[in-house]
Coordinates of C-alpha atoms in Angstrom, one line a residue:
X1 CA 48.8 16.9 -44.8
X2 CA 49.2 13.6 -46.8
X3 CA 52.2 11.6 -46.9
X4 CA 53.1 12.3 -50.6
X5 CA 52.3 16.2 -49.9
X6 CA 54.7 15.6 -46.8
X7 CA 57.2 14.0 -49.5
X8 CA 57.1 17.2 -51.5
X9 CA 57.8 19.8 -48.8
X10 CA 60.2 18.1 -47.2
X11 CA 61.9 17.2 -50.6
X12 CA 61.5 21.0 -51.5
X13 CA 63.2 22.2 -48.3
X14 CA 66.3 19.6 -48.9
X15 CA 66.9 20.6 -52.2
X16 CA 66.7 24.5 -51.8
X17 CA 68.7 24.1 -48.8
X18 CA 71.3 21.7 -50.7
X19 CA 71.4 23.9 -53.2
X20 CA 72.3 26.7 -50.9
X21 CA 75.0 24.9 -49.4
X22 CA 76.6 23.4 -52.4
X23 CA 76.5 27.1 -53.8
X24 CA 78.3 28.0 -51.2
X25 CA 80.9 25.3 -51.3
X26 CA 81.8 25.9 -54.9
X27 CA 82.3 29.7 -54.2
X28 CA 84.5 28.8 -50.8
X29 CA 86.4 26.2 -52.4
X30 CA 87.9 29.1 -54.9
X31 CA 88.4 31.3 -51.7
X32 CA 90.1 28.6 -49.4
X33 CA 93.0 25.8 -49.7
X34 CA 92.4 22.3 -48.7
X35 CA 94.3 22.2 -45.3
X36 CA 91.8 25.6 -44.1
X37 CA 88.8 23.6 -45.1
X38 CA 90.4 20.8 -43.6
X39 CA 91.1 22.8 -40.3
X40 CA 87.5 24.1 -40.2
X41 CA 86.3 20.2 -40.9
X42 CA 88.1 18.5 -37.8
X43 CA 86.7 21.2 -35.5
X44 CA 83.3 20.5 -37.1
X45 CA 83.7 16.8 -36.8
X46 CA 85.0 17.3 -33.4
X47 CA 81.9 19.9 -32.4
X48 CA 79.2 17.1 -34.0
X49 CA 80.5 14.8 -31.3
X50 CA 79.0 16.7 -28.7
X51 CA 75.6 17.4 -30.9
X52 CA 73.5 14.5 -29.7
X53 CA 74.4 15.1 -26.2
X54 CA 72.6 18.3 -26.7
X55 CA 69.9 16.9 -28.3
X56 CA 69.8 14.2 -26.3
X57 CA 67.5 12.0 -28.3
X58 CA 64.5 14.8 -28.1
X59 CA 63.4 15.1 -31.8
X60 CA 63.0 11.4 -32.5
X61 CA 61.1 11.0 -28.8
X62 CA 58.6 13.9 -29.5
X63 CA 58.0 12.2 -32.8
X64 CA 57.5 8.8 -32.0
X65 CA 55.6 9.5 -27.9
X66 CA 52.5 8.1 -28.4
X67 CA 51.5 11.1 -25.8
X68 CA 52.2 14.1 -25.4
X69 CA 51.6 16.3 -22.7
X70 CA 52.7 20.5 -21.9
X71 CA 54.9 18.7 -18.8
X72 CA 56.4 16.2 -21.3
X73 CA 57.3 19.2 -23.1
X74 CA 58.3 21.3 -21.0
X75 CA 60.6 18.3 -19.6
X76 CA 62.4 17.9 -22.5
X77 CA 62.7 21.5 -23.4
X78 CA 64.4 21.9 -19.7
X79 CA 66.6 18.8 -20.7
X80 CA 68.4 20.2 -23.7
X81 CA 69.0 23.9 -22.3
X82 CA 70.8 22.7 -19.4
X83 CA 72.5 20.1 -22.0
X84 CA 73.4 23.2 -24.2
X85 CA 74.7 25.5 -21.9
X86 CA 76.9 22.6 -20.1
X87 CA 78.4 21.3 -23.8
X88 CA 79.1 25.1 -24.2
X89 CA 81.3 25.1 -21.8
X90 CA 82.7 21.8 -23.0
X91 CA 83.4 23.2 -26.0
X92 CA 85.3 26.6 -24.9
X93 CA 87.6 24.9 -22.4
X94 CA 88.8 21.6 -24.5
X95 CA 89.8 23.7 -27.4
X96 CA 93.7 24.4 -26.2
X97 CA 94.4 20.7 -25.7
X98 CA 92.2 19.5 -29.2
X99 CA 94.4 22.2 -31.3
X100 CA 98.0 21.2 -29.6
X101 CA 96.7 17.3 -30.5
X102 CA 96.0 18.3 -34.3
X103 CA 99.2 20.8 -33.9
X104 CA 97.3 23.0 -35.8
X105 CA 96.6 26.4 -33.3
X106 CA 93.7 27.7 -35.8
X107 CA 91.4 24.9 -34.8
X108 CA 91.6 27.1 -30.8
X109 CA 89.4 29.9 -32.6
X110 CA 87.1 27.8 -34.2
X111 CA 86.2 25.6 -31.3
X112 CA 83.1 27.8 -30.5
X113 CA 79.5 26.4 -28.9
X114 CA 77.7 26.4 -32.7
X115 CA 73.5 25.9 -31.4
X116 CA 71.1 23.6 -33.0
X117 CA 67.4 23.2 -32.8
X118 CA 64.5 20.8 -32.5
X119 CA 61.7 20.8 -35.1
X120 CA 60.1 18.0 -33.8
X121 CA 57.0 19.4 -32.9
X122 CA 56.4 20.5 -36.5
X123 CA 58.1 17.3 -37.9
X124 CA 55.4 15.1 -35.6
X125 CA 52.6 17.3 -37.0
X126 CA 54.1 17.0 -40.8
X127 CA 54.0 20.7 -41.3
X128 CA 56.9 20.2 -43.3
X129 CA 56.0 23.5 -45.5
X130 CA 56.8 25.5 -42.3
X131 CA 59.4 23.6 -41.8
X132 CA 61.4 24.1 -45.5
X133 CA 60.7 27.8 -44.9
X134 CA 62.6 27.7 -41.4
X135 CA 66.0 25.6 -43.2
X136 CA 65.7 27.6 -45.9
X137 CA 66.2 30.8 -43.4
X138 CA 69.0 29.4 -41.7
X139 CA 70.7 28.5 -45.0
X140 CA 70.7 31.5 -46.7
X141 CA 72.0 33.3 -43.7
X142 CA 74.8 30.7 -43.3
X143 CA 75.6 30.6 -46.7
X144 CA 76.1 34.2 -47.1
X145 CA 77.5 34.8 -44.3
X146 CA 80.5 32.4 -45.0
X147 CA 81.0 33.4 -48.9
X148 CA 81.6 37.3 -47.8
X149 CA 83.5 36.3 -44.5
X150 CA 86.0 33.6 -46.6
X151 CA 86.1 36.6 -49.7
X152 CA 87.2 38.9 -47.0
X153 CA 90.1 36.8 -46.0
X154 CA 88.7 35.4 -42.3
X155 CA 90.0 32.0 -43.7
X156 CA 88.8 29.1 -42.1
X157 CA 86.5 31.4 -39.2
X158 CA 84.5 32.2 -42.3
X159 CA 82.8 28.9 -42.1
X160 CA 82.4 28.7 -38.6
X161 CA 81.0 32.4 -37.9
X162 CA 78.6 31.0 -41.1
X163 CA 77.3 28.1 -39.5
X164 CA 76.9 30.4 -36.4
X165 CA 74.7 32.7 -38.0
X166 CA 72.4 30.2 -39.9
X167 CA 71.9 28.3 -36.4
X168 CA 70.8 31.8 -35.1
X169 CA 68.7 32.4 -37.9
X170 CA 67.1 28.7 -37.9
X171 CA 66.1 29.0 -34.3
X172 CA 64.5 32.5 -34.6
X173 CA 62.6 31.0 -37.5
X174 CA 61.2 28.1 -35.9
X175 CA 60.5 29.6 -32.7
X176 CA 58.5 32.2 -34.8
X177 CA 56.7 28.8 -36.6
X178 CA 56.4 26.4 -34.1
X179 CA 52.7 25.0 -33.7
X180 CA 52.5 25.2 -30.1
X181 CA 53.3 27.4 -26.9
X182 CA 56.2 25.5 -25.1
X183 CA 56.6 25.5 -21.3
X184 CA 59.4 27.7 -20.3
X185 CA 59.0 27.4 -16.5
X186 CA 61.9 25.4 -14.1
X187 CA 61.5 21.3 -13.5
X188 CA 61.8 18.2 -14.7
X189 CA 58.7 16.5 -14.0
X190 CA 58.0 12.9 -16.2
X191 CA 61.7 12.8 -17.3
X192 CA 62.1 9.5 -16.6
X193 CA 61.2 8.2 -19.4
X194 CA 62.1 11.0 -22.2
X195 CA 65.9 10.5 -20.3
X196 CA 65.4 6.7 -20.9
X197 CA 64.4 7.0 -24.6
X198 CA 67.2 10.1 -25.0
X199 CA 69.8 8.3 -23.2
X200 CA 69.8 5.7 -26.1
X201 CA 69.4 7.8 -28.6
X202 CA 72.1 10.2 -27.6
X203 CA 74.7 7.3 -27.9
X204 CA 73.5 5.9 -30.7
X205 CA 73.3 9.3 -32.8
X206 CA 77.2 9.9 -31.1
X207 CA 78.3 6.3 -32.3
X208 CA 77.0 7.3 -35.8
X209 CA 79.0 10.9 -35.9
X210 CA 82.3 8.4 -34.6
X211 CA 81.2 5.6 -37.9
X212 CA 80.7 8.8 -40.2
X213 CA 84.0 10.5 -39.5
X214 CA 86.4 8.4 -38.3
X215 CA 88.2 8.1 -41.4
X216 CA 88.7 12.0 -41.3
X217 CA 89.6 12.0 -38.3
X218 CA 91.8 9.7 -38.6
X219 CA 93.7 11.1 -41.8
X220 CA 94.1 14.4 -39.8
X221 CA 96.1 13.0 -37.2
X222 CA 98.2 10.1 -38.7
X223 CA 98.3 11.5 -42.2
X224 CA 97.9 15.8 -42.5
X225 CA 95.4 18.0 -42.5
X226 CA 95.7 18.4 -46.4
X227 CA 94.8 14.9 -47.1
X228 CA 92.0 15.5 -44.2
X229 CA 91.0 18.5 -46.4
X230 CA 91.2 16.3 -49.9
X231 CA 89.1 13.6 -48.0
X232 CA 86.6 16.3 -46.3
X233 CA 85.9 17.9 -50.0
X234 CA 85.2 14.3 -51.2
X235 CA 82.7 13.3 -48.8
X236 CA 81.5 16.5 -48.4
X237 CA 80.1 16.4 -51.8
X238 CA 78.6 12.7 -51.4
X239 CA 76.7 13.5 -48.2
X240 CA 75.6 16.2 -50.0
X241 CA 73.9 14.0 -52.5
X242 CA 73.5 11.7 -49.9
X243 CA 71.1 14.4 -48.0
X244 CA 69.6 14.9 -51.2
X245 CA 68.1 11.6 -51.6
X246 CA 67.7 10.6 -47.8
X247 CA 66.8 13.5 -45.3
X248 CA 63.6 14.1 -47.1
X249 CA 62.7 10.6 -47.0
X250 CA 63.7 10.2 -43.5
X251 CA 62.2 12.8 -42.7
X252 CA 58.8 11.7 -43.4
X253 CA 59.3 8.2 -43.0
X254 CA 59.7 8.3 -39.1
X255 CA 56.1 10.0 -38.7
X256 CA 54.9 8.0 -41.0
X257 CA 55.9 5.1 -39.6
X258 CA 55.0 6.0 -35.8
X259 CA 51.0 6.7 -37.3
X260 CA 50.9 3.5 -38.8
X261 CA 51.9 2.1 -35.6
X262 CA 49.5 3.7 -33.6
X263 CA 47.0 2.6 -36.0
X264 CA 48.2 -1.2 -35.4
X265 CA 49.1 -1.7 -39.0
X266 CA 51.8 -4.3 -40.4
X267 CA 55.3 -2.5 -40.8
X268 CA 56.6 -5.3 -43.3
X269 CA 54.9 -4.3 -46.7
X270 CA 55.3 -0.3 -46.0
X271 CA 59.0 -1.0 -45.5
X272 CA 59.5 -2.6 -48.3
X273 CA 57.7 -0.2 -50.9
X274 CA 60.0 2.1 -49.2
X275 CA 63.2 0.1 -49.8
X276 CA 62.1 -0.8 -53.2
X277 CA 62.0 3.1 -54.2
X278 CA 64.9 4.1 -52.4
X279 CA 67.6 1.5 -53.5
X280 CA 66.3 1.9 -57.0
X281 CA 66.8 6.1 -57.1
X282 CA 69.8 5.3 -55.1
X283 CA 71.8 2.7 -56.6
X284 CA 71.0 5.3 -59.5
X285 CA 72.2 8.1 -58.2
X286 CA 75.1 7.0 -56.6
X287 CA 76.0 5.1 -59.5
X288 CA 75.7 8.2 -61.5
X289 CA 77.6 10.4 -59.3
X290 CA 80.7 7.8 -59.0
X291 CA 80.4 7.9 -62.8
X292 CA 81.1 11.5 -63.2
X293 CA 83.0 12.2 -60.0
X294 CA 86.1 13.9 -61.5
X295 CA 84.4 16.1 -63.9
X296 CA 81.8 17.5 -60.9
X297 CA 85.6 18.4 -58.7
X298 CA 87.3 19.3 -61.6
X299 CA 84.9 21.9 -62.7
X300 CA 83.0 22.9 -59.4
X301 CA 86.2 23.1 -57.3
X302 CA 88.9 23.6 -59.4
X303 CA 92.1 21.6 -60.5
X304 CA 93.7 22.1 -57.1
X305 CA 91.2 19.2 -55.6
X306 CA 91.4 16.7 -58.4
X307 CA 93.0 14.2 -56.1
X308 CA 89.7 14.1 -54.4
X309 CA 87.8 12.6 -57.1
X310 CA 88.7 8.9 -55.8
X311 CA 88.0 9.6 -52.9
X312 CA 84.5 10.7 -54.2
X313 CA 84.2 7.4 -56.4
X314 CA 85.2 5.1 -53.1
X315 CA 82.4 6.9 -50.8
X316 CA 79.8 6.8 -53.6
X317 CA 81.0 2.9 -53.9
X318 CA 80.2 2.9 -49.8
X319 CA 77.2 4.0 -50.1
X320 CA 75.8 1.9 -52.5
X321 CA 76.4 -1.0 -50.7
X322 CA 74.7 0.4 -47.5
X323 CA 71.8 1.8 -49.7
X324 CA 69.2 -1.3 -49.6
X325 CA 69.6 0.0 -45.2
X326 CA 69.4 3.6 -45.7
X327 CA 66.2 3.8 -43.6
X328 CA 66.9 1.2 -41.6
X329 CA 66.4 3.3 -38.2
X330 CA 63.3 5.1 -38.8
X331 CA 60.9 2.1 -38.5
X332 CA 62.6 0.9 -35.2
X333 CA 62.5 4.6 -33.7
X334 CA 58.8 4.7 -34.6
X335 CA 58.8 1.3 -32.7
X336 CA 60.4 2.8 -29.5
X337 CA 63.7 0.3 -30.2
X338 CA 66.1 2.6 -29.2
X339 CA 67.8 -0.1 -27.0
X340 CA 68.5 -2.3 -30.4
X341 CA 69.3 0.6 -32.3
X342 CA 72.2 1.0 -30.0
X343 CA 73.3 -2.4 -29.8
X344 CA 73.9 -2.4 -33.6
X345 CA 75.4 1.3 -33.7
X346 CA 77.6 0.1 -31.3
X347 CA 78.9 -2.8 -33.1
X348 CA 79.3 -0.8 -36.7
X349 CA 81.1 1.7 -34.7
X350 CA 83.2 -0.8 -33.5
X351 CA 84.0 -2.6 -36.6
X352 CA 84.1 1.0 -39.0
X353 CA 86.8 2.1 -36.3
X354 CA 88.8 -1.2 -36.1
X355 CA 89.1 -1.1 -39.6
X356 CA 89.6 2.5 -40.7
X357 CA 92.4 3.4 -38.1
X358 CA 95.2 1.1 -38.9
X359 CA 94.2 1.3 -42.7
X360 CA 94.4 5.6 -42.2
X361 CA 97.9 4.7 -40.8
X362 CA 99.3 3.3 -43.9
X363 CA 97.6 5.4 -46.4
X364 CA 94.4 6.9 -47.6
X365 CA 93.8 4.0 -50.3
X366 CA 93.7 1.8 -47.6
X367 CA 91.2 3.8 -45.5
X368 CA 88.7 3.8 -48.4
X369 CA 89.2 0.3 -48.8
X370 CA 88.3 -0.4 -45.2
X371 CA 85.5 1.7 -45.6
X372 CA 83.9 -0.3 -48.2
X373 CA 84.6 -3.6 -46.9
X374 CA 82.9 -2.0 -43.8
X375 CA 79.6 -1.2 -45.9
X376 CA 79.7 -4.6 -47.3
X377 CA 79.7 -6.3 -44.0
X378 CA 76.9 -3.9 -42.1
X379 CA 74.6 -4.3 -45.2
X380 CA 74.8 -8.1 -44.2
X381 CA 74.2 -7.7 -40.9
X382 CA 71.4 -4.5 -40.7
X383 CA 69.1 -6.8 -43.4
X384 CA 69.3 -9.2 -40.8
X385 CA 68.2 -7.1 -37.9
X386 CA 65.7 -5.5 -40.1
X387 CA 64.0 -8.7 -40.7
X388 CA 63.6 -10.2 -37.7
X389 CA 61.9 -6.7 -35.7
X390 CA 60.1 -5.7 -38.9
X391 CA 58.5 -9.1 -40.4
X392 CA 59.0 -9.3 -44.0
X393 CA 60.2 -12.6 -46.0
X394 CA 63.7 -12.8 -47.5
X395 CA 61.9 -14.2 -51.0
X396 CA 60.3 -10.4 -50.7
X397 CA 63.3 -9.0 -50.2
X398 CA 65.5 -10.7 -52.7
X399 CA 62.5 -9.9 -55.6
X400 CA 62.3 -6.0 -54.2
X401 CA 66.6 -5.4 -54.5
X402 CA 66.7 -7.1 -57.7
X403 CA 63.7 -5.4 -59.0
X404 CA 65.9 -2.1 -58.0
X405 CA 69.1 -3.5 -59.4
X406 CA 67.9 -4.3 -63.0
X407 CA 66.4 -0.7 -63.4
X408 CA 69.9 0.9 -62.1
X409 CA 71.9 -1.4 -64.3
X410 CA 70.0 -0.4 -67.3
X411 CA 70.3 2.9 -66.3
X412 CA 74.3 3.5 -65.3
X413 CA 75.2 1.5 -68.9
X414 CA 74.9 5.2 -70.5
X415 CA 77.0 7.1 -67.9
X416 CA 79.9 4.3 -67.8
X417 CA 80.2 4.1 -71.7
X418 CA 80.6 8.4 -71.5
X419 CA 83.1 7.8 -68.3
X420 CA 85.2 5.9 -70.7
X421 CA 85.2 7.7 -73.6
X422 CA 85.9 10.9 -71.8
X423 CA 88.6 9.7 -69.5
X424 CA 91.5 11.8 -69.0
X425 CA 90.1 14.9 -71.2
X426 CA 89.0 17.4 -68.9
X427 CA 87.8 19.3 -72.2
X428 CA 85.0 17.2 -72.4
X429 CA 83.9 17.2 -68.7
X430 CA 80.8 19.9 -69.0
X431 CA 79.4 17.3 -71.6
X432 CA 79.9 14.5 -70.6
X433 CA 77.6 15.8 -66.8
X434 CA 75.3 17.0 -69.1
X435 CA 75.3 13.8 -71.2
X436 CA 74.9 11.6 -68.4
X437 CA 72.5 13.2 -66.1
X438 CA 70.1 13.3 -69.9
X439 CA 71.0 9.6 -70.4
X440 CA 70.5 8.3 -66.6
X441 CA 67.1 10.7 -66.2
X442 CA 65.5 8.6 -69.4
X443 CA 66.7 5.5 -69.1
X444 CA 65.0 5.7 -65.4
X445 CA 61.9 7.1 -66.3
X446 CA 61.8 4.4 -69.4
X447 CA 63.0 1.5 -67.6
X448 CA 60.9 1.9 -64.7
X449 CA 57.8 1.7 -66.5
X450 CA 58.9 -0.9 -68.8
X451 CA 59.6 -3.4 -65.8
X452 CA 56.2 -2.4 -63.8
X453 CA 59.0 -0.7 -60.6
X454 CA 56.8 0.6 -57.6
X455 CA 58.7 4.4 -57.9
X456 CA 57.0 4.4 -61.6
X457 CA 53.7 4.7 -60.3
X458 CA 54.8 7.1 -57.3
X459 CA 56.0 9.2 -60.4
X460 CA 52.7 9.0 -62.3
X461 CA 50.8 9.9 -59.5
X462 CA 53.2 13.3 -58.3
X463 CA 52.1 13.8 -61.9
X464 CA 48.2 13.4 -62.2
X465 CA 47.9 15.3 -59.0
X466 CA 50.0 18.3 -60.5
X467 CA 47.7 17.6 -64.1
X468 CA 44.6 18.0 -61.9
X469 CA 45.7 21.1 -60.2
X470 CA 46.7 23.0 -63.0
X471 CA 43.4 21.7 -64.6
X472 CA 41.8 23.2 -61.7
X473 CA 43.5 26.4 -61.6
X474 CA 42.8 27.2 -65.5
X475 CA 38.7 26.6 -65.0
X476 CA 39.0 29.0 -61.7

């Protein structure tokens, strides 16, 4: 499959899946109040921790192994079913002592092992149309599953027996889909080195759950649950968007990044196309979203979370500072630089935490003001690191951002002139999304033509290719 065909797929799968999911949360967020979202958010949050123990670093190590072999496999399938059933465990018998510290006894019952599972094999191979079929399983299932659980009054279990079921469902699919028999026999030949890669990994993908939610955390226990809740809806909905510009991209980016490296070529100028299309469609986006954040929760949510639109404002602003090093892992996995990767994780761990706590203390103004003064400095500092392992010039760099930044300025003028005309009538809120999203869609096609960006061309040929076919299809 070819890289842009990969691009499709993958993109495909995010956005049906996304779409899913944000479905869902609009219908739930009628059905629930914002301290049962924000019970059912903590136990999450507290449930992720254990994830990359489970996973133990086995996706991005089957992806980036230069060799595979059925022991290898079978190694690391033996790895993360031990892992699983040992976190299980975990899980059931910390759950009295997490709910008395959150003094919140509904957090007990949803403290429950929820499974995940490795597509690696598939992601390696970039069968990524497989692979969208297999999410979009799981999401359905979940999806559904919460919406009639929460309308029938399980409160906050809803969304835990719903993320249940579309695990389920997601590993059923892609054991039905996977490419290739896996070993299920005892032993744990040739682990040294999968433990050695995973044992990095693990810790760096727990340091990033810590950096991602310790601000929710946080608010739970030194503020309430509600303003937990308030803060959970608001970041919900920017990871959301988040995922929609990034986990395609990501997800194509490792493998393609690990074949260029087997094939010995430079990493510098690939990079750098790749930051040049993602800072401009995400300075964009973000910019956008930030733009119309109070309509989007007023409307999709309802009146009774308008004090998350801020909130939602303040991550987007987060974001958009850490966008130019959204993909800043995927080249150094492909690498095999799990070591580094944990070095910095560790030290924007350190800093998001030593920041975010005492700010949560005082007041959740101050926690998203330590969250973007957070962004600000690792933005600094991953550029850095990204330089020096994957060789590019800072000349380049500076002429690739600003490139980016010209096109999103002349793009978010439209949206910020509607923001200000509109503010404070929520009569006006379906038109001035509507409005926005027309005048940011053509300003960016316009304007990246007009100034020669690289995601122009990208767009012309997504659109020859689809010209050709359909050419194709009418002679047949």
């Amino acid at each position: 499959m070819s890289t842009r065909r990969a691009f499709l797929f993958s993109y495909l799968d995010r956005y049906a899946s996304i779409a899913i999911s944000f479905t869902a949360s609009v219908l739930i967020s009628r059905l629930l109040t914002p301290a049962e979202v924000g019970v059912f958010s903590v136990a999450m949050v507290l449930i992720g921790f254990l994830g990359p123990f489970r996973d133990f670093g086995a996706t991005q190590f089957v992806v980036q192994s230069p060799d595979l072999t059925d022991e290898t496999l079978q190694t690391v399938r033996n790895l993360q079913l031990g892992l699983g059933v040992l976190l299980a465990t975990v899980i059931a018998a910390s759950s009295p002592w997490i709910a008395n510290f959150y003094n919140d006894g509904r957090i007990r019952a949803l403290m429950l092992p929820l499974g995940a599972l490795s597509t690696a094999l598939l992601t390696r191979e970039l069968k990524f149309k497989e692979l969208a079929l297999v999410r979009f399983t799981g999401a359905c299932g979940g999806a559904l599953t919460s919406v009639l659980l929460a309308w029938r009054g399980f409160g906050p279990l809803s969304l835990a027996f719903g993320a249940l079921a579309g695990s389920a469902l997601t590993s059923f699919a892609a054991i039905y889909s996977r490419p290739v028999h896996l070993p299920w026999r005892g032993g744990l030949r040739n682990a040294r080195r999968a433990v050695r890669f995973g044992s990095a990994m693990t810790g760096v993908n727990l340091l990033v759950m810590v950096y991602g939610n310790v601000a929710e955390l946080s608010l739970a226990r030194l503020q309430s649950l509600g303003i937990s809740g308030l803060f959970g809806r608001a970041q919900g909905l920017v990871v959301m968007l988040e995922r929609l510009l990034m986990e395609g991209a990501n997800s194509v980016a490792l493998p393609v990044f690990a074949a260029a490296i087997r094939d010995e070529k430079p990493l510098g100028d690939l990079y750098l196309r790749a930051i040049g299309v993602i800072s401009a469609v995400g300075w964009t986006f973000f910019g956008l979203t930030a733009c119309i954040s109070p309509a989007l929760i007023h409307i999709l949510y309802g009146s009774q979370w308008a004090s998350a639109a801020p909130i939602a404002q303040a991550l987007c602003m987060s974001l958009w500072l850490l966008t130019p090093n959204l993909m800043f892992n995927q080249p150094l996995v492909a690498l095999g630089r799990s070591g580094l990767i944990l070095r910095v994780a560790t030290f924007s761990t350190a800093l998001q935490v030593m920041a975010v706590v005492p700010a949560a203390a005082h007041s959740l103004q101050a926690a998203c003001i330590a969250l973007n003064a957070t962004a600000l400095v690792m933005t600094i500092i991953l550029s850095v690191v990204s330089k020096r392992v994957v060789s590019f010039t800072w000349p380049a760099l500076a002429k690739t951002l600003a490139h980016s930044l010209g096109l999103a300025i002349c793009c978010l003028s439209g949206p910020v002139l509607v923001m200000l005309y509109v503010a404070g009538r929520p009569e006006l809120y379906i038109a001035q999304i509507l409005v926005s999203a027309a005048l940011t869609a053509v300003a960016f096609l316009f304007f990246s033509k007009l100034v020669g960006h690289p995601v122009a061309s990208e767009i012309q040929q997504i659109l020859a290719r689809r010209q050709r076919k359909a050419r194709s299809a009418s002679e047949n």
